[in-house]
XYZ file of C-alpha atoms in Angstrom:
626
model
C 20.207 66.502 -9.437
C 22.072 64.891 -6.566
C 23.595 61.426 -7.019
C 21.777 58.565 -5.255
C 24.945 57.610 -3.372
C 27.898 59.678 -2.329
C 31.278 58.407 -3.565
C 32.132 57.144 -0.095
C 28.793 55.368 0.315
C 29.157 53.807 -3.115
C 32.595 52.452 -2.222
C 31.282 51.005 1.052
C 28.287 49.435 -0.722
C 30.547 47.929 -3.380
C 32.836 46.412 -0.762
C 29.891 44.914 1.151
C 28.304 43.515 -2.014
C 31.588 41.997 -3.113
C 32.067 40.505 0.320
C 28.545 39.038 0.256
C 28.919 37.562 -3.224
C 32.326 36.193 -2.298
C 30.777 34.606 0.782
C 28.002 32.996 -1.297
C 30.532 31.657 -3.789
C 32.693 30.417 -0.943
C 29.773 28.630 0.732
C 28.728 26.950 -2.507
C 32.348 25.988 -3.179
C 32.479 24.430 0.275
C 29.282 22.473 -0.473
C 30.768 21.346 -3.809
C 33.926 20.100 -2.109
C 31.898 18.210 0.495
C 29.771 16.561 -2.203
C 32.814 15.516 -4.216
C 34.393 14.057 -1.085
C 31.161 12.170 -0.397
C 31.038 10.852 -3.945
C 34.639 9.675 -3.900
C 34.192 7.904 -0.542
C 31.132 5.815 -1.408
C 31.110 3.379 -4.305
C 28.105 2.543 -6.415
C 26.464 3.722 -9.569
C 28.104 6.732 -11.204
C 26.140 9.895 -10.585
C 25.296 11.973 -13.633
C 27.227 14.930 -12.237
C 28.918 17.335 -14.614
C 31.766 19.083 -12.796
C 31.313 22.196 -14.941
C 27.742 22.665 -13.681
C 26.655 24.148 -10.395
C 26.192 21.458 -7.707
C 22.571 22.609 -7.556
C 22.064 20.966 -10.966
C 23.489 17.607 -9.939
C 21.146 14.628 -9.686
C 19.898 14.122 -6.140
C 21.130 17.543 -4.973
C 18.649 20.299 -4.140
C 19.561 23.866 -3.211
C 17.874 26.809 -1.558
C 17.298 30.175 -3.206
C 20.569 31.259 -1.605
C 22.335 28.452 -3.531
C 23.163 26.329 -0.519
C 22.663 22.557 -0.521
C 19.624 21.773 1.637
C 18.578 18.289 0.484
C 20.400 15.154 -0.664
C 18.449 12.143 -1.968
C 20.345 9.020 -3.074
C 17.907 6.153 -2.336
C 18.626 2.644 -3.630
C 21.666 3.559 -5.732
C 23.981 0.756 -4.667
C 26.215 3.055 -2.612
C 28.776 1.360 -0.378
C 31.627 2.255 1.942
C 31.673 4.677 4.870
C 30.466 8.256 5.035
C 33.336 10.757 5.051
C 33.776 13.409 7.738
C 33.448 16.082 5.052
C 29.687 15.598 5.016
C 29.567 17.831 8.080
C 30.588 20.779 5.885
C 27.087 20.813 4.345
C 26.040 23.128 7.152
C 22.703 24.157 5.581
C 21.591 20.578 4.918
C 17.998 19.929 6.043
C 17.249 16.485 4.596
C 19.611 13.563 4.013
C 18.211 10.395 2.437
C 20.607 7.485 1.858
C 18.072 4.700 2.351
C 18.438 1.226 0.877
C 22.098 1.236 -0.014
C 25.032 -0.768 1.379
C 26.720 1.918 3.477
C 28.530 0.701 6.588
C 30.561 1.724 9.604
C 29.688 4.305 12.264
C 28.227 7.725 11.616
C 31.029 10.300 11.252
C 31.381 12.743 14.178
C 31.129 15.684 11.766
C 27.382 15.006 11.747
C 27.360 17.277 14.784
C 27.841 20.259 12.429
C 24.531 19.564 10.654
C 22.592 21.792 13.026
C 19.856 22.494 10.447
C 19.152 18.830 9.747
C 15.432 18.037 10.002
C 15.120 14.663 8.279
C 17.615 11.797 8.371
C 16.756 8.620 6.455
C 19.426 5.904 6.753
C 17.244 2.774 6.781
C 18.222 -0.300 4.817
C 22.029 -0.003 5.130
C 24.758 -1.687 7.203
C 25.599 1.113 9.638
C 26.877 -0.229 12.950
C 27.911 0.758 16.453
C 25.964 2.559 19.130
C 23.865 5.615 18.427
C 26.472 8.372 18.777
C 25.928 11.064 21.387
C 26.413 13.902 18.914
C 23.153 12.867 17.242
C 21.269 14.169 20.280
C 22.668 17.663 19.694
C 20.742 18.029 16.423
C 17.835 19.851 17.994
C 15.979 20.456 14.708
C 15.523 16.756 13.899
C 11.892 15.900 13.092
C 12.190 12.526 11.358
C 14.879 9.951 12.174
C 14.859 6.543 10.500
C 17.692 4.152 11.401
C 15.722 0.951 10.702
C 17.224 -2.179 9.125
C 20.866 -1.565 10.023
C 23.344 -3.119 12.473
C 23.162 -0.538 15.246
C 23.649 -1.962 18.728
C 23.810 -0.918 22.371
C 20.956 0.582 24.343
C 18.345 3.110 23.296
C 19.383 6.257 25.107
C 17.012 8.448 27.093
C 18.889 11.365 25.477
C 16.339 11.156 22.675
C 14.316 13.384 25.013
C 16.689 16.189 24.013
C 15.262 16.113 20.489
C 12.183 18.104 21.415
C 10.878 18.412 17.827
C 11.158 14.697 17.013
C 7.980 13.309 15.457
C 9.234 10.046 13.896
C 11.705 7.567 15.407
C 12.180 4.250 13.607
C 14.757 1.874 15.130
C 13.359 -1.512 14.087
C 15.431 -4.419 12.767
C 18.705 -3.595 14.509
C 20.512 -5.158 17.492
C 19.478 -2.864 20.331
C 19.428 -4.340 23.841
C 18.095 -3.316 27.233
C 14.774 -1.636 27.884
C 12.811 1.108 26.153
C 13.476 4.421 27.905
C 10.634 6.629 29.030
C 10.606 9.054 26.122
C 8.472 12.103 26.809
C 8.903 14.047 23.591
C 5.376 15.454 23.083
C 5.625 15.568 19.280
C 6.681 11.900 18.931
C 3.848 10.197 17.037
C 5.574 7.484 14.948
C 7.695 4.990 16.876
C 8.958 1.492 16.068
C 11.532 -0.705 17.835
C 10.391 -4.109 16.562
C 12.794 -6.981 15.935
C 15.635 -6.015 18.220
C 16.768 -7.714 21.455
C 14.884 -5.466 23.871
C 13.312 -6.601 27.133
C 11.286 -5.255 30.014
C 7.999 -3.377 30.045
C 6.746 -0.926 27.437
C 6.386 2.593 28.864
C 2.772 3.735 29.278
C 3.563 6.545 26.842
C 3.489 3.958 24.025
C 0.518 1.846 25.159
C -1.628 3.203 22.324
C 0.854 2.264 19.597
C 0.186 -0.749 17.315
C 1.563 -4.149 18.320
C 3.749 -4.196 15.213
C 5.879 -1.420 16.712
C 7.164 -3.781 19.453
C 7.006 -7.348 18.138
C 10.162 -9.427 17.805
C 11.456 -8.513 21.287
C 11.039 -9.807 24.854
C 8.736 -6.983 25.860
C 5.513 -6.910 27.842
C 2.755 -4.456 28.634
C 0.244 -2.759 26.395
C -0.176 -3.135 23.484
C 1.489 -6.574 23.928
C 0.771 -9.193 26.591
C 0.435 -7.896 30.160
C 3.513 -8.017 32.340
C 3.462 -10.707 35.076
C 0.295 -12.185 33.557
C -2.091 -9.354 34.506
C -2.758 -5.809 33.371
C -2.036 -4.511 36.844
C 1.312 -6.262 36.972
C 0.414 -8.240 40.149
C 0.557 -12.037 40.304
C -2.573 -14.029 41.014
C -2.818 -15.765 44.379
C -2.818 -19.555 44.606
C -6.481 -19.598 45.655
C -7.463 -17.470 42.671
C -5.605 -19.768 40.286
C -7.273 -22.842 41.815
C -10.698 -21.219 41.508
C -10.092 -20.441 37.857
C -9.009 -24.020 37.124
C -12.008 -25.588 38.935
C -14.434 -23.195 37.266
C -12.960 -23.928 33.853
C -13.300 -27.694 34.340
C -16.944 -27.407 35.465
C -17.755 -25.119 32.545
C -16.134 -27.532 30.109
C -18.178 -30.471 31.443
C -21.423 -28.507 31.149
C -20.665 -27.515 27.555
C -19.717 -31.110 26.691
C -23.023 -32.425 28.097
C -24.998 -29.871 26.071
C -23.143 -30.804 22.888
C -23.904 -34.515 23.403
C -27.614 -33.747 23.819
C -27.676 -31.574 20.705
C -25.872 -34.206 18.647
C -28.438 -36.871 19.632
C -31.333 -34.609 18.693
C -29.824 -33.775 15.323
C -28.899 -37.317 14.279
C -32.281 -38.182 12.725
C -32.506 -35.226 10.351
C -28.833 -34.872 9.529
C -29.306 -36.302 6.028
C -32.110 -33.877 5.113
C -30.313 -30.636 5.794
C -29.891 -28.393 2.771
C -26.353 -28.335 1.488
C -24.527 -25.195 0.448
C -22.565 -24.737 -2.774
C -19.440 -24.614 -0.665
C -18.816 -28.074 0.835
C -20.010 -28.611 4.387
C -16.553 -29.825 5.356
C -15.196 -26.375 4.606
C -17.881 -24.301 6.306
C -15.254 -22.553 8.359
C -13.455 -21.398 5.228
C -16.567 -19.742 3.781
C -16.709 -17.501 6.848
C -13.213 -16.172 6.278
C -13.184 -12.577 5.030
C -10.700 -12.660 2.160
C -11.430 -9.943 -0.393
C -8.833 -11.128 -2.872
C -8.590 -13.941 -5.346
C -5.780 -16.279 -4.373
C -3.427 -18.012 -6.700
C -3.913 -21.539 -7.896
C -1.137 -22.713 -5.621
C -2.857 -21.805 -2.367
C -3.100 -24.848 -0.151
C -5.635 -23.743 2.439
C -8.638 -24.357 0.185
C -9.932 -27.939 0.109
C -11.805 -29.416 -2.831
C -15.365 -30.666 -2.906
C -18.353 -30.749 -5.260
C -20.550 -27.872 -6.421
C -23.617 -30.104 -6.415
C -25.430 -28.748 -3.303
C -28.258 -26.263 -3.245
C -28.015 -25.254 -6.909
C -28.738 -28.761 -8.168
C -31.642 -29.518 -5.859
C -33.160 -26.057 -6.187
C -32.938 -26.023 -9.979
C -34.911 -29.270 -10.223
C -37.681 -28.016 -7.976
C -38.173 -24.668 -9.728
C -38.147 -25.819 -13.335
C -35.464 -26.373 -15.932
C -32.664 -23.826 -15.646
C -29.365 -23.681 -17.452
C -26.269 -21.580 -17.849
C -26.599 -18.589 -20.159
C -23.364 -18.122 -22.112
C -21.892 -15.034 -23.785
C -19.654 -14.732 -26.792
C -19.268 -16.912 -29.857
C -16.853 -19.405 -28.364
C -17.543 -23.131 -28.171
C -19.702 -24.239 -25.230
C -17.397 -26.835 -23.725
C -19.339 -27.315 -20.469
C -22.884 -27.007 -19.159
C -24.595 -26.624 -15.795
C -24.248 -30.309 -14.938
C -20.499 -30.134 -15.599
C -20.268 -27.101 -13.329
C -22.235 -28.826 -10.569
C -19.885 -31.812 -10.686
C -16.780 -29.612 -10.567
C -14.516 -29.568 -7.523
C -14.715 -26.199 -5.767
C -12.223 -24.232 -3.722
C -13.253 -21.196 -1.733
C -11.326 -18.139 -2.910
C -12.973 -15.736 -0.508
C -15.840 -13.373 0.193
C -16.067 -10.139 -1.717
C -18.446 -7.212 -1.669
C -21.226 -8.975 -3.558
C -20.754 -12.642 -2.709
C -18.420 -15.603 -2.307
C -15.972 -16.587 -5.048
C -14.852 -20.138 -5.837
C -12.302 -21.715 -8.112
C -14.045 -24.530 -9.995
C -12.074 -27.324 -11.649
C -14.218 -29.081 -14.217
C -13.700 -32.739 -15.061
C -12.206 -31.879 -18.455
C -9.530 -29.822 -16.641
C -10.948 -26.361 -17.332
C -10.546 -23.763 -14.550
C -13.160 -21.070 -14.027
C -14.001 -18.610 -11.268
C -17.585 -18.770 -9.999
C -19.160 -15.993 -7.960
C -22.230 -16.833 -5.914
C -24.095 -13.541 -5.498
C -25.822 -12.535 -2.283
C -28.575 -10.045 -1.452
C -29.718 -9.603 -5.050
C -32.843 -7.430 -4.859
C -33.725 -6.904 -8.527
C -36.268 -8.960 -10.459
C -35.293 -11.766 -12.822
C -36.015 -9.537 -15.810
C -33.789 -6.742 -14.491
C -31.069 -9.229 -13.576
C -31.007 -10.762 -17.056
C -31.006 -7.322 -18.709
C -28.054 -6.231 -16.563
C -26.145 -9.420 -17.294
C -26.676 -8.881 -21.027
C -25.000 -5.475 -20.682
C -22.127 -6.876 -18.604
C -21.656 -9.855 -20.916
C -21.418 -7.579 -23.936
C -18.398 -5.740 -22.500
C -15.320 -6.858 -24.403
C -11.929 -5.366 -23.540
C -8.517 -6.955 -23.047
C -8.211 -5.461 -19.538
C -11.604 -6.678 -18.289
C -12.304 -10.085 -16.751
C -14.961 -11.330 -19.198
C -18.262 -12.708 -17.937
C -18.527 -16.109 -19.643
C -21.916 -17.242 -18.344
C -24.514 -16.807 -15.621
C -27.154 -18.880 -13.879
C -30.358 -17.486 -12.377
C -32.924 -19.212 -10.218
C -35.110 -18.191 -7.329
C -32.507 -18.743 -4.622
C -29.220 -18.927 -6.509
C -27.426 -16.520 -8.817
C -24.056 -17.588 -10.205
C -21.599 -15.752 -12.433
C -18.854 -17.613 -14.326
C -15.608 -15.795 -15.187
C -12.158 -16.653 -16.490
C -9.881 -17.749 -13.644
C -6.960 -15.383 -12.941
C -4.070 -17.470 -11.534
C -2.025 -14.627 -10.024
C -4.791 -13.357 -7.763
C -5.439 -9.682 -7.090
C -3.447 -6.477 -6.897
C -4.426 -6.190 -3.232
C -2.782 -9.534 -2.451
C 0.278 -8.579 -4.469
C 0.701 -5.252 -2.644
C -0.183 -6.252 0.901
C -0.129 -10.055 1.072
C 3.546 -10.564 1.878
C 5.841 -7.847 3.154
C 8.369 -10.275 4.598
C 11.980 -10.971 3.695
C 11.044 -13.371 0.893
C 8.957 -10.823 -0.986
C 9.917 -9.852 -4.518
C 9.710 -6.038 -4.770
C 6.964 -4.791 -7.062
C 8.836 -2.495 -9.421
C 7.770 0.741 -11.091
C 7.337 -0.813 -14.518
C 4.895 -3.419 -13.173
C 2.941 -0.914 -11.075
C 2.623 1.678 -13.830
C 1.622 -1.065 -16.291
C -1.112 -2.276 -13.937
C -2.345 1.308 -13.504
C -2.463 1.792 -17.280
C -4.333 -1.451 -17.917
C -6.919 -0.763 -15.215
C -7.409 2.819 -16.458
C -8.001 1.594 -20.005
C -10.586 -0.939 -18.817
C -12.555 1.618 -16.800
C -12.328 4.212 -19.581
C -13.774 1.568 -21.929
C -16.711 0.979 -19.568
C -17.353 4.711 -19.373
C -17.253 5.024 -23.162
C -20.352 2.819 -23.448
C -22.626 5.549 -22.191
C -22.967 8.136 -19.433
C -25.010 5.701 -17.327
C -22.240 3.086 -17.327
C -19.975 3.013 -14.279
C -18.042 0.323 -12.479
C -19.295 1.135 -8.981
C -16.796 -0.878 -6.963
C -13.219 -0.011 -7.989
C -10.631 -1.287 -5.490
C -7.378 -3.215 -5.555
C -9.032 -6.566 -4.774
C -11.071 -6.190 -7.967
C -7.987 -5.724 -10.136
C -6.888 -9.263 -10.970
C -3.641 -10.226 -12.676
C -2.507 -12.538 -15.435
C 0.712 -14.542 -15.237
C 2.507 -11.634 -16.920
C 1.043 -9.188 -14.346
C -1.354 -7.543 -16.757
C -4.400 -5.946 -15.138
C -7.872 -7.418 -15.525
C -10.691 -5.445 -13.865
C -13.504 -7.526 -12.352
C -16.883 -7.038 -10.616
C -18.008 -4.312 -13.009
C -21.764 -3.743 -13.191
C -22.639 -5.616 -9.988
C -23.151 -2.610 -7.703
C -26.644 -2.055 -9.138
C -27.885 -5.509 -8.131
C -27.555 -5.433 -4.344
C -29.506 -3.592 -1.668
C -27.834 -0.570 -0.008
C -27.734 -2.327 3.360
C -25.769 -5.233 1.923
C -22.925 -3.051 0.671
C -20.336 -3.367 3.443
C -18.127 -0.688 4.899
C -15.083 -2.351 3.395
C -15.299 -0.165 0.280
C -15.463 3.085 2.260
C -11.768 3.702 1.750
C -12.391 3.997 -1.999
C -15.796 5.658 -1.953
C -16.121 9.219 -3.248
C -17.374 11.698 -0.622
C -20.561 12.479 -2.579
C -21.705 8.825 -2.800
C -24.466 7.928 -0.330
C -25.985 4.947 -2.157
C -23.463 2.367 -3.385
C -25.877 1.346 -6.163
C -25.747 4.823 -7.688
C -22.118 5.545 -8.486
C -21.345 8.088 -11.189
C -18.392 7.968 -13.546
C -16.718 10.805 -11.612
C -17.129 8.705 -8.441
C -15.328 5.896 -10.312
C -12.524 8.376 -11.020
C -12.222 9.111 -7.291
C -11.999 5.380 -6.466
C -9.390 4.907 -9.183
C -7.415 7.817 -7.722
C -7.337 6.014 -4.368
C -6.165 2.901 -6.223
C -3.299 4.924 -7.749
C -2.340 6.217 -4.302
C -2.346 2.628 -3.048
C 0.013 1.624 -5.872
C 2.362 4.527 -5.142
C 2.407 4.402 -1.337
C 2.052 0.668 -0.722
C -0.528 1.530 1.948
C -4.027 0.085 2.093
C -6.869 2.604 2.405
C -9.185 2.563 5.403
C -11.338 -0.559 5.334
C -13.124 -0.972 8.645
C -13.857 -4.680 8.289
C -10.558 -5.780 6.798
C -7.711 -3.495 7.681
C -7.911 -1.721 11.016
C -4.561 -0.082 10.393
C -5.548 1.404 7.042
C -5.291 5.122 6.421
C -7.421 7.738 4.709
C -5.067 7.784 1.739
C -6.155 11.003 -0.009
C -6.094 13.000 3.227
C -2.762 11.509 4.363
C -1.040 12.092 1.017
C -2.295 15.665 0.785
C -1.065 16.422 4.302
C 2.420 15.094 3.521
C 2.636 16.866 0.160
C 1.444 20.090 1.778
C 4.467 19.945 4.087
C 6.675 19.632 0.993
C 7.839 16.131 1.842
C 6.415 14.595 -1.328
C 9.120 11.927 -1.512
C 8.004 10.457 1.800
C 4.663 9.235 0.447
C 6.195 6.692 -1.931
C 6.463 3.015 -1.129
C 10.025 2.190 -0.085
C 10.139 -0.497 -2.755
C 9.719 2.157 -5.454
C 12.694 4.141 -4.193
C 15.007 1.356 -5.338
C 14.476 2.477 -8.925
C 16.275 5.592 -10.124
C 15.501 7.930 -12.999
C 11.715 7.540 -12.615
C 11.201 10.013 -9.780
C 9.712 12.578 -12.132
C 7.206 10.050 -13.479
C 6.318 8.931 -9.944
C 5.572 12.525 -8.963
C 3.484 12.994 -12.116
C 1.408 9.912 -11.323
C 1.047 11.103 -7.735
C -0.271 14.467 -8.916
C -2.714 12.692 -11.234
C -3.962 10.597 -8.312
C -4.449 13.759 -6.243
C -6.430 15.310 -9.099
C -8.613 12.189 -9.322
C -9.431 12.382 -5.601
C -10.511 16.026 -5.697
C -13.323 16.761 -3.245
C -15.694 18.051 -5.914
C -16.586 15.775 -8.880
C -16.348 18.566 -11.472
C -12.674 19.061 -10.547
C -11.783 15.466 -11.416
C -10.573 14.450 -14.883
C -12.409 11.905 -17.002
C -11.138 8.323 -17.165
C -10.222 8.883 -20.810
C -7.972 11.761 -19.747
C -6.562 9.677 -16.899
C -5.704 6.824 -19.255
C -3.976 9.188 -21.701
C -1.891 10.777 -18.954
C -0.789 7.409 -17.541
C 0.133 6.256 -21.046
C 2.306 9.350 -21.464
C 3.928 8.761 -18.059
C 4.721 5.148 -18.994
C 6.183 6.270 -22.321
C 8.349 8.869 -20.571
C 9.692 6.385 -18.020
C 10.516 3.952 -20.838
C 12.507 6.665 -22.622
C 14.379 7.465 -19.405
C 15.259 3.801 -19.062
C 16.637 3.712 -22.601
C 18.692 6.862 -21.982
C 20.114 5.295 -18.839
C 21.220 2.244 -20.830
C 22.967 4.531 -23.336
C 24.813 6.509 -20.658
C 28.617 6.574 -20.531
C 31.211 7.211 -17.850
C 32.160 10.759 -18.890
C 30.174 12.354 -16.073
C 30.806 12.006 -12.393
């Protein structure tokens, strides 16, 4: 039998293999040296790096199958100082994320060596200087985020050289001059807000949202037209005069009509039926606010509840509040009617008020609309809802039913809703909503919904969304509006819940428990991403969260779905990914592929327990590792 390799061939093969292995070791050694130089140059929290391990095992370092460093992720780790030139020796690097640290100075020129770089996330630092020219030689760049730094100078037209660029975020810097005409066909995400730019916005960006350009001296779509008109031409003097004269005449005609109408209405003004909400705040009751506000909100004026409920109840026979529970009845219907009321907002099934009773008690009152069931059915449903008793539910304390008015009385939640907490204030004064708070809210809401489901296969919430998750002063979740979906007509259920609705649901009154799981999955995605789901009537810039998250995860950029506020917290990335995967499972297209709420609650509890253990281990850490 002949040998597989001749002696000469074997020697050649051995030399080549040794050369290859030596090259691999040399490349990894080069990456190690570059990482150690990076670590020694930037201060901050000590990385849990063991020098005796392969760099591929170091926290925040990810390698390819060929054992080359391809991804670095050090978000929100308190890093400071300037990046060293040695970073350019990571020649296989594809993603670099240093967001939300305190790094400063210019970008090192050795960046030019990072020819494989696809994603560069430097937002939330103190980098300064002009955008260096060598950045435009990185032809593989797809995502570039330089937001919230101290970069200055003009925005170069050389960005056109980055032909694969899909995301360019330059907001909150000190850029001057005009926006260049960027014609990169793949560029879909663009933001230059809050700089010192001027001039007209290129037509290429006319379809972008206004928020991408605000905080500058810019004009043109989507902002105000340049020179006062869409066409950019000034109006003639005659045209301006005609507009002024026409406006004056129109104003006089409208004024005359109003005077006539006022005279005709004077005689019967006192006999008009009053609403529960005070007539002086009629404008407020038209405001679409799907969240409960906090007690400190100042835009809600007080008045009495005594309107239509009082007069209607007298005409249709004696009616009273029906209470639940064994607690002491400290107020009655007359006390409620005398209470001062503040409009909290309009929700899916009616308008909510904060009522302050004379004895100082605060309650939330929901005035239902479009109730189509009979009185018998209504009372039977309220008995079921009132019997629900769980620490993470907003308890129904009482209800009132008459021919024209249906009121529900709940405990008042002073901190408002999760929706308001997530989306109400994203400005500089906002306190970041940390992982512990978000995961705790998710756990509490899951337990409440699992409790509802445990009361029988026919029991479902029917309207799970972030504005129906209210919060205590300690940010504990309290789920509200359960059991109300069955009371309203299909036509009265607005599109605003479409972003949470399971694909199989066609009638909002008939929501299964698996459809609840889908809605809760969207709620989890909202907690993790900080993005509001599509809600046609309330949030025109919302996204189809399940579809968007799946598309990003499919491209293996899972980290990019998380809310930037969450990336400030280290050592919980694994738990964040686990919760993300659970949310994806909950929003499966087919109901049979979704877990039960009991399973969801158990998994979230395990995730919370794991993150708590990681936090304790972090506190016990010592300085023996790099």
